[in-house]
Short mmCIF file of N, CA and C in Angstrom, two decimals:
data_model
loop_
_atom_site.label_atom_id
_atom_site.label_comp_id
_atom_site.label_asym_id
_atom_site.label_seq_id
_atom_site.Cartn_x
_atom_site.Cartn_y
_atom_site.Cartn_z
N UNK A 1348 62.55 98.36 139.71
CA UNK A 1348 62.34 97.34 138.71
C UNK A 1348 63.58 96.45 138.69
N UNK A 1349 63.37 95.14 138.67
CA UNK A 1349 64.49 94.20 138.65
C UNK A 1349 65.02 94.05 137.23
N UNK A 1350 66.16 93.40 137.13
CA UNK A 1350 66.77 93.19 135.82
C UNK A 1350 65.86 92.36 134.93
N UNK A 1351 65.28 91.28 135.49
CA UNK A 1351 64.41 90.41 134.69
C UNK A 1351 63.19 91.16 134.16
N UNK A 1352 62.62 92.02 134.98
CA UNK A 1352 61.47 92.81 134.54
C UNK A 1352 61.87 93.79 133.44
N UNK A 1353 62.99 94.44 133.66
CA UNK A 1353 63.47 95.41 132.66
C UNK A 1353 63.82 94.71 131.35
N UNK A 1354 64.44 93.54 131.45
CA UNK A 1354 64.80 92.77 130.26
C UNK A 1354 63.55 92.33 129.51
N UNK A 1355 62.53 91.87 130.20
CA UNK A 1355 61.27 91.45 129.58
C UNK A 1355 60.61 92.62 128.88
N UNK A 1356 60.62 93.78 129.51
CA UNK A 1356 60.02 94.97 128.90
C UNK A 1356 60.78 95.38 127.64
N UNK A 1357 62.10 95.31 127.69
CA UNK A 1357 62.91 95.67 126.52
C UNK A 1357 62.66 94.71 125.37
N UNK A 1358 62.55 93.42 125.66
CA UNK A 1358 62.28 92.42 124.62
C UNK A 1358 60.90 92.62 124.01
N UNK A 1359 59.92 92.92 124.86
CA UNK A 1359 58.56 93.14 124.35
C UNK A 1359 58.51 94.38 123.46
N UNK A 1360 59.21 95.43 123.86
CA UNK A 1360 59.23 96.65 123.06
C UNK A 1360 59.94 96.43 121.74
N UNK A 1361 61.01 95.68 121.76
CA UNK A 1361 61.75 95.41 120.53
C UNK A 1361 60.96 94.50 119.61
N UNK A 1362 60.24 93.53 120.16
CA UNK A 1362 59.46 92.59 119.35
C UNK A 1362 58.27 93.24 118.69
N UNK A 1363 57.70 94.27 119.31
CA UNK A 1363 56.52 94.92 118.74
C UNK A 1363 56.89 95.91 117.64
N UNK A 1364 58.14 96.29 117.54
CA UNK A 1364 58.57 97.30 116.58
C UNK A 1364 59.45 96.68 115.50
N UNK A 1365 59.04 95.52 115.00
CA UNK A 1365 59.82 94.83 113.97
C UNK A 1365 59.30 95.23 112.60
N UNK A 1366 60.20 95.68 111.75
CA UNK A 1366 59.84 96.06 110.39
C UNK A 1366 61.01 95.75 109.48
N UNK A 1367 60.72 95.58 108.21
CA UNK A 1367 61.78 95.30 107.24
C UNK A 1367 62.05 96.56 106.44
N UNK A 1368 63.32 96.85 106.27
CA UNK A 1368 63.71 97.99 105.46
C UNK A 1368 64.78 97.50 104.49
N UNK A 1369 64.54 97.71 103.23
CA UNK A 1369 65.50 97.29 102.21
C UNK A 1369 66.34 98.48 101.80
N UNK A 1370 67.63 98.28 101.79
CA UNK A 1370 68.53 99.31 101.28
C UNK A 1370 68.70 99.10 99.80
N UNK A 1371 68.82 100.18 99.08
CA UNK A 1371 69.00 100.05 97.64
C UNK A 1371 69.79 101.23 97.11
N UNK A 1372 70.35 101.00 95.97
CA UNK A 1372 71.07 102.07 95.29
C UNK A 1372 70.05 102.95 94.58
N UNK A 1373 70.36 104.22 94.40
CA UNK A 1373 69.42 105.08 93.69
C UNK A 1373 69.24 104.62 92.24
N UNK A 1374 68.05 104.81 91.74
CA UNK A 1374 67.77 104.40 90.37
C UNK A 1374 68.62 105.22 89.41
N UNK A 1375 69.16 104.56 88.42
CA UNK A 1375 69.98 105.26 87.43
C UNK A 1375 69.28 105.21 86.08
N UNK A 1376 69.83 105.94 85.17
CA UNK A 1376 69.28 105.97 83.83
C UNK A 1376 69.47 104.62 83.15
N UNK A 1377 68.60 104.29 82.20
CA UNK A 1377 68.78 103.03 81.47
C UNK A 1377 70.16 102.95 80.84
N UNK A 1378 70.70 101.78 80.85
CA UNK A 1378 72.02 101.57 80.27
C UNK A 1378 73.13 101.62 81.29
N UNK A 1379 72.82 101.87 82.54
CA UNK A 1379 73.82 101.80 83.59
C UNK A 1379 74.64 103.05 83.80
N UNK A 1380 74.43 104.09 83.03
CA UNK A 1380 75.16 105.33 83.27
C UNK A 1380 76.51 105.34 82.59
N UNK A 1381 77.33 106.27 83.03
CA UNK A 1381 78.64 106.46 82.41
C UNK A 1381 79.61 105.37 82.85
N UNK A 1382 80.54 105.01 81.99
CA UNK A 1382 81.54 104.00 82.40
C UNK A 1382 82.40 104.53 83.53
N UNK A 1383 82.72 103.64 84.46
CA UNK A 1383 83.50 104.08 85.61
C UNK A 1383 84.86 103.41 85.70
N UNK A 1384 85.20 102.58 84.76
CA UNK A 1384 86.49 101.93 84.77
C UNK A 1384 87.30 102.41 83.58
N UNK A 1385 88.40 103.04 83.87
CA UNK A 1385 89.28 103.51 82.81
C UNK A 1385 90.71 103.14 83.19
N UNK A 1386 91.45 102.70 82.23
CA UNK A 1386 92.83 102.32 82.47
C UNK A 1386 93.71 103.20 81.59
N UNK A 1387 94.37 104.14 82.22
CA UNK A 1387 95.28 105.01 81.50
C UNK A 1387 96.66 104.36 81.53
N UNK A 1388 97.04 103.79 80.41
CA UNK A 1388 98.27 103.01 80.37
C UNK A 1388 99.51 103.85 80.65
N UNK A 1389 99.50 105.11 80.25
CA UNK A 1389 100.66 105.97 80.51
C UNK A 1389 100.84 106.20 82.01
N UNK A 1390 99.74 106.47 82.70
CA UNK A 1390 99.84 106.72 84.14
C UNK A 1390 100.20 105.44 84.90
N UNK A 1391 99.58 104.34 84.54
CA UNK A 1391 99.88 103.06 85.20
C UNK A 1391 101.34 102.70 84.94
N UNK A 1392 101.80 102.89 83.71
CA UNK A 1392 103.19 102.59 83.38
C UNK A 1392 104.16 103.46 84.16
N UNK A 1393 103.82 104.74 84.33
CA UNK A 1393 104.69 105.65 85.09
C UNK A 1393 104.76 105.23 86.56
N UNK A 1394 103.64 104.85 87.13
CA UNK A 1394 103.64 104.40 88.52
C UNK A 1394 104.47 103.12 88.66
N UNK A 1395 104.30 102.20 87.73
CA UNK A 1395 105.09 100.97 87.76
C UNK A 1395 106.57 101.23 87.62
N UNK A 1396 106.93 102.19 86.78
CA UNK A 1396 108.34 102.55 86.61
C UNK A 1396 108.92 103.17 87.88
N UNK A 1397 108.14 104.02 88.52
CA UNK A 1397 108.58 104.63 89.78
C UNK A 1397 108.74 103.57 90.87
N UNK A 1398 107.82 102.63 90.93
CA UNK A 1398 107.93 101.55 91.92
C UNK A 1398 109.19 100.71 91.66
N UNK A 1399 109.49 100.45 90.39
CA UNK A 1399 110.70 99.70 90.07
C UNK A 1399 111.95 100.49 90.42
N UNK A 1400 111.94 101.79 90.13
CA UNK A 1400 113.10 102.64 90.45
C UNK A 1400 113.31 102.70 91.96
N UNK A 1401 112.23 102.81 92.72
CA UNK A 1401 112.34 102.82 94.18
C UNK A 1401 112.86 101.48 94.68
N UNK A 1402 112.39 100.41 94.09
CA UNK A 1402 112.86 99.06 94.43
C UNK A 1402 114.37 98.94 94.23
N UNK A 1403 114.84 99.41 93.09
CA UNK A 1403 116.26 99.33 92.77
C UNK A 1403 117.11 100.18 93.72
N UNK A 1404 116.66 101.40 94.00
CA UNK A 1404 117.43 102.28 94.90
C UNK A 1404 117.42 101.78 96.33
N UNK A 1405 116.28 101.24 96.78
CA UNK A 1405 116.20 100.77 98.16
C UNK A 1405 117.15 99.59 98.41
N UNK A 1406 117.37 98.78 97.39
CA UNK A 1406 118.26 97.64 97.57
C UNK A 1406 119.67 98.08 97.96
N UNK A 1407 120.10 99.23 97.47
CA UNK A 1407 121.43 99.71 97.82
C UNK A 1407 121.39 100.79 98.89
N UNK A 1408 120.51 101.78 98.72
CA UNK A 1408 120.47 102.90 99.65
C UNK A 1408 119.96 102.50 101.02
N UNK A 1409 119.15 101.48 101.08
CA UNK A 1409 118.62 101.05 102.37
C UNK A 1409 119.66 100.35 103.24
N UNK A 1410 120.79 100.00 102.64
CA UNK A 1410 121.83 99.27 103.37
C UNK A 1410 123.11 100.07 103.54
N UNK A 1411 123.09 101.33 103.16
CA UNK A 1411 124.35 102.08 103.12
C UNK A 1411 124.99 102.25 104.50
N UNK A 1412 124.21 102.19 105.56
CA UNK A 1412 124.78 102.38 106.90
C UNK A 1412 124.95 101.06 107.65
N UNK A 1413 124.70 99.94 107.00
CA UNK A 1413 124.72 98.65 107.69
C UNK A 1413 126.10 98.32 108.25
N UNK A 1414 127.15 98.51 107.47
CA UNK A 1414 128.50 98.18 107.93
C UNK A 1414 128.92 99.07 109.10
N UNK A 1415 128.72 100.37 108.96
CA UNK A 1415 129.10 101.30 110.03
C UNK A 1415 128.30 101.04 111.30
N UNK A 1416 127.03 100.72 111.15
CA UNK A 1416 126.18 100.45 112.32
C UNK A 1416 126.63 99.18 113.02
N UNK A 1417 126.95 98.15 112.25
CA UNK A 1417 127.41 96.90 112.85
C UNK A 1417 128.74 97.09 113.57
N UNK A 1418 129.63 97.85 112.95
CA UNK A 1418 130.92 98.12 113.60
C UNK A 1418 130.74 98.94 114.88
N UNK A 1419 129.87 99.94 114.84
CA UNK A 1419 129.62 100.76 116.03
C UNK A 1419 128.98 99.93 117.14
N UNK A 1420 128.06 99.07 116.78
CA UNK A 1420 127.42 98.20 117.78
C UNK A 1420 128.44 97.27 118.41
N UNK A 1421 129.34 96.72 117.60
CA UNK A 1421 130.39 95.85 118.12
C UNK A 1421 131.33 96.58 119.06
N UNK A 1422 131.72 97.80 118.68
CA UNK A 1422 132.63 98.59 119.53
C UNK A 1422 131.96 98.95 120.86
N UNK A 1423 130.70 99.33 120.81
CA UNK A 1423 129.98 99.66 122.05
C UNK A 1423 129.85 98.43 122.95
N UNK A 1424 129.58 97.29 122.35
CA UNK A 1424 129.44 96.06 123.13
C UNK A 1424 130.76 95.67 123.77
N UNK A 1425 131.86 95.78 123.02
CA UNK A 1425 133.18 95.45 123.56
C UNK A 1425 133.56 96.36 124.74
N UNK A 1426 133.10 97.60 124.70
CA UNK A 1426 133.40 98.53 125.78
C UNK A 1426 132.43 98.40 126.96
N UNK A 1427 131.49 97.46 126.85
CA UNK A 1427 130.58 97.18 127.96
C UNK A 1427 129.32 98.02 127.97
N UNK A 1428 129.00 98.69 126.88
CA UNK A 1428 127.79 99.49 126.82
C UNK A 1428 126.61 98.63 126.36
N UNK A 1429 125.52 98.72 127.07
CA UNK A 1429 124.31 97.97 126.70
C UNK A 1429 123.70 98.51 125.40
N UNK A 1430 124.04 99.74 125.07
CA UNK A 1430 123.48 100.32 123.85
C UNK A 1430 124.02 99.65 122.59
N UNK A 1431 125.12 98.92 122.71
CA UNK A 1431 125.65 98.19 121.55
C UNK A 1431 124.67 97.14 121.07
N UNK A 1432 124.12 96.37 122.01
CA UNK A 1432 123.13 95.35 121.64
C UNK A 1432 121.86 96.00 121.10
N UNK A 1433 121.47 97.11 121.70
CA UNK A 1433 120.27 97.81 121.24
C UNK A 1433 120.47 98.36 119.82
N UNK A 1434 121.65 98.88 119.55
CA UNK A 1434 121.94 99.39 118.21
C UNK A 1434 121.93 98.27 117.18
N UNK A 1435 122.48 97.13 117.55
CA UNK A 1435 122.48 95.97 116.65
C UNK A 1435 121.05 95.50 116.38
N UNK A 1436 120.23 95.49 117.43
CA UNK A 1436 118.83 95.10 117.26
C UNK A 1436 118.09 96.10 116.37
N UNK A 1437 118.34 97.38 116.57
CA UNK A 1437 117.71 98.41 115.73
C UNK A 1437 118.12 98.23 114.26
N UNK A 1438 119.38 97.90 114.03
CA UNK A 1438 119.86 97.66 112.67
C UNK A 1438 119.17 96.44 112.06
N UNK A 1439 119.00 95.40 112.86
CA UNK A 1439 118.33 94.18 112.36
C UNK A 1439 116.88 94.49 111.99
N UNK A 1440 116.20 95.24 112.84
CA UNK A 1440 114.81 95.63 112.55
C UNK A 1440 114.77 96.49 111.29
N UNK A 1441 115.69 97.44 111.17
CA UNK A 1441 115.75 98.30 109.99
C UNK A 1441 115.92 97.47 108.72
N UNK A 1442 116.83 96.52 108.75
CA UNK A 1442 117.06 95.68 107.57
C UNK A 1442 115.80 94.89 107.20
N UNK A 1443 115.09 94.41 108.22
CA UNK A 1443 113.84 93.71 107.95
C UNK A 1443 112.80 94.61 107.32
N UNK A 1444 112.73 95.85 107.79
CA UNK A 1444 111.77 96.80 107.23
C UNK A 1444 112.14 97.16 105.78
N UNK A 1445 113.41 97.32 105.52
CA UNK A 1445 113.86 97.62 104.15
C UNK A 1445 113.50 96.46 103.23
N UNK A 1446 113.73 95.22 103.68
CA UNK A 1446 113.39 94.05 102.85
C UNK A 1446 111.89 94.01 102.57
N UNK A 1447 111.09 94.34 103.57
CA UNK A 1447 109.63 94.37 103.38
C UNK A 1447 109.24 95.43 102.37
N UNK A 1448 109.83 96.60 102.46
CA UNK A 1448 109.54 97.68 101.53
C UNK A 1448 110.00 97.35 100.11
N UNK A 1449 111.16 96.73 99.99
CA UNK A 1449 111.66 96.32 98.67
C UNK A 1449 110.70 95.31 98.05
N UNK A 1450 110.24 94.36 98.86
CA UNK A 1450 109.30 93.35 98.35
C UNK A 1450 107.97 94.00 97.94
N UNK A 1451 107.50 94.99 98.72
CA UNK A 1451 106.26 95.68 98.38
C UNK A 1451 106.40 96.45 97.06
N UNK A 1452 107.53 97.11 96.88
CA UNK A 1452 107.77 97.84 95.62
C UNK A 1452 107.80 96.88 94.43
N UNK A 1453 108.42 95.73 94.62
CA UNK A 1453 108.47 94.73 93.55
C UNK A 1453 107.06 94.22 93.23
N UNK A 1454 106.27 93.99 94.27
CA UNK A 1454 104.90 93.52 94.07
C UNK A 1454 104.08 94.55 93.32
N UNK A 1455 104.21 95.81 93.68
CA UNK A 1455 103.48 96.88 93.00
C UNK A 1455 103.91 96.97 91.54
N UNK A 1456 105.21 96.99 91.30
CA UNK A 1456 105.73 97.10 89.94
C UNK A 1456 105.28 95.92 89.08
N UNK A 1457 105.44 94.72 89.61
CA UNK A 1457 105.05 93.52 88.85
C UNK A 1457 103.55 93.47 88.63
N UNK A 1458 102.78 93.85 89.65
CA UNK A 1458 101.33 93.83 89.52
C UNK A 1458 100.83 94.81 88.48
N UNK A 1459 101.42 96.00 88.45
CA UNK A 1459 101.00 96.98 87.45
C UNK A 1459 101.41 96.55 86.04
N UNK A 1460 102.59 95.98 85.91
CA UNK A 1460 103.02 95.48 84.60
C UNK A 1460 102.09 94.37 84.12
N UNK A 1461 101.71 93.47 85.05
CA UNK A 1461 100.79 92.40 84.70
C UNK A 1461 99.43 92.97 84.30
N UNK A 1462 98.95 93.98 85.05
CA UNK A 1462 97.65 94.58 84.74
C UNK A 1462 97.64 95.18 83.35
N UNK A 1463 98.73 95.87 83.00
CA UNK A 1463 98.81 96.47 81.66
C UNK A 1463 98.78 95.41 80.57
N UNK A 1464 99.60 94.39 80.71
CA UNK A 1464 99.65 93.37 79.66
C UNK A 1464 98.36 92.56 79.62
N UNK A 1465 97.77 92.27 80.78
CA UNK A 1465 96.53 91.52 80.83
C UNK A 1465 95.39 92.32 80.21
N UNK A 1466 95.33 93.61 80.50
CA UNK A 1466 94.30 94.47 79.94
C UNK A 1466 94.43 94.53 78.41
N UNK A 1467 95.63 94.67 77.94
CA UNK A 1467 95.85 94.73 76.49
C UNK A 1467 95.40 93.43 75.82
N UNK A 1468 95.73 92.30 76.42
CA UNK A 1468 95.30 91.00 75.86
C UNK A 1468 93.78 90.87 75.89
N UNK A 1469 93.15 91.30 76.98
CA UNK A 1469 91.69 91.24 77.07
C UNK A 1469 91.04 92.11 76.01
N UNK A 1470 91.59 93.30 75.80
CA UNK A 1470 91.06 94.20 74.78
C UNK A 1470 91.18 93.58 73.39
N UNK A 1471 92.32 92.97 73.11
CA UNK A 1471 92.51 92.32 71.81
C UNK A 1471 91.52 91.17 71.62
N UNK A 1472 91.31 90.39 72.68
CA UNK A 1472 90.38 89.26 72.60
C UNK A 1472 88.95 89.75 72.40
N UNK A 1473 88.55 90.79 73.13
CA UNK A 1473 87.20 91.33 72.96
C UNK A 1473 87.01 91.89 71.55
N UNK A 1474 88.02 92.58 71.05
CA UNK A 1474 87.93 93.12 69.69
C UNK A 1474 87.78 91.99 68.69
N UNK A 1475 88.55 90.95 68.85
CA UNK A 1475 88.46 89.81 67.93
C UNK A 1475 87.10 89.13 68.03
N UNK A 1476 86.59 88.98 69.25
CA UNK A 1476 85.29 88.33 69.43
C UNK A 1476 84.17 89.15 68.80
N UNK A 1477 84.21 90.49 68.99
CA UNK A 1477 83.15 91.32 68.44
C UNK A 1477 83.21 91.40 66.92
N UNK A 1478 84.40 91.48 66.37
CA UNK A 1478 84.49 91.57 64.91
C UNK A 1478 84.12 90.25 64.26
N UNK A 1479 84.26 89.16 64.95
CA UNK A 1479 83.93 87.85 64.39
C UNK A 1479 82.46 87.51 64.59
N UNK A 1480 81.74 88.26 65.40
CA UNK A 1480 80.35 87.92 65.70
C UNK A 1480 79.38 88.71 64.81
N UNK A 1481 78.15 88.33 64.85
CA UNK A 1481 77.12 89.01 64.08
C UNK A 1481 76.80 90.38 64.66
N UNK A 1482 77.15 90.62 65.91
CA UNK A 1482 76.87 91.91 66.54
C UNK A 1482 77.61 93.01 65.81
N UNK A 1483 78.75 92.71 65.25
CA UNK A 1483 79.56 93.72 64.57
C UNK A 1483 78.79 94.38 63.44
N UNK A 1484 77.92 93.64 62.76
CA UNK A 1484 77.17 94.23 61.67
C UNK A 1484 76.17 95.26 62.17
N UNK A 1485 75.65 95.09 63.39
CA UNK A 1485 74.68 96.03 63.95
C UNK A 1485 75.32 97.25 64.56
N UNK A 1486 76.60 97.16 64.93
CA UNK A 1486 77.30 98.28 65.55
C UNK A 1486 77.82 99.27 64.54
N UNK A 1487 77.86 98.92 63.28
CA UNK A 1487 78.40 99.83 62.25
C UNK A 1487 77.39 100.81 61.77
#
């Protein structure tokens, strides 16, 4: 059988077996089920605090060997060792990685702090909206 014949047969077989299948989520109880979003402010605050503490420590601890490494790389280079340039390059890459990690920790800390304050403001606004509306009389 040639390629064209085989291709025609495959197309014909695929065309004759066309059907529609819809994917769907399983039916749930009326009302949408149990709530799935919870914000535990103590846990979020603790994670944000740890991210900030890591950010602060990395700014100093991530650079503690920079001076010694630069001096060692310079000494090796002056003595004609190719490893001096490699050590300097490794130090440069390390410093870049530390800066990236410090920025990530800051982003996490700031994002969690923003989430906490934003959630609190949203909750206050929703409470004010519900207590000011007629729905409040039916919920009591």
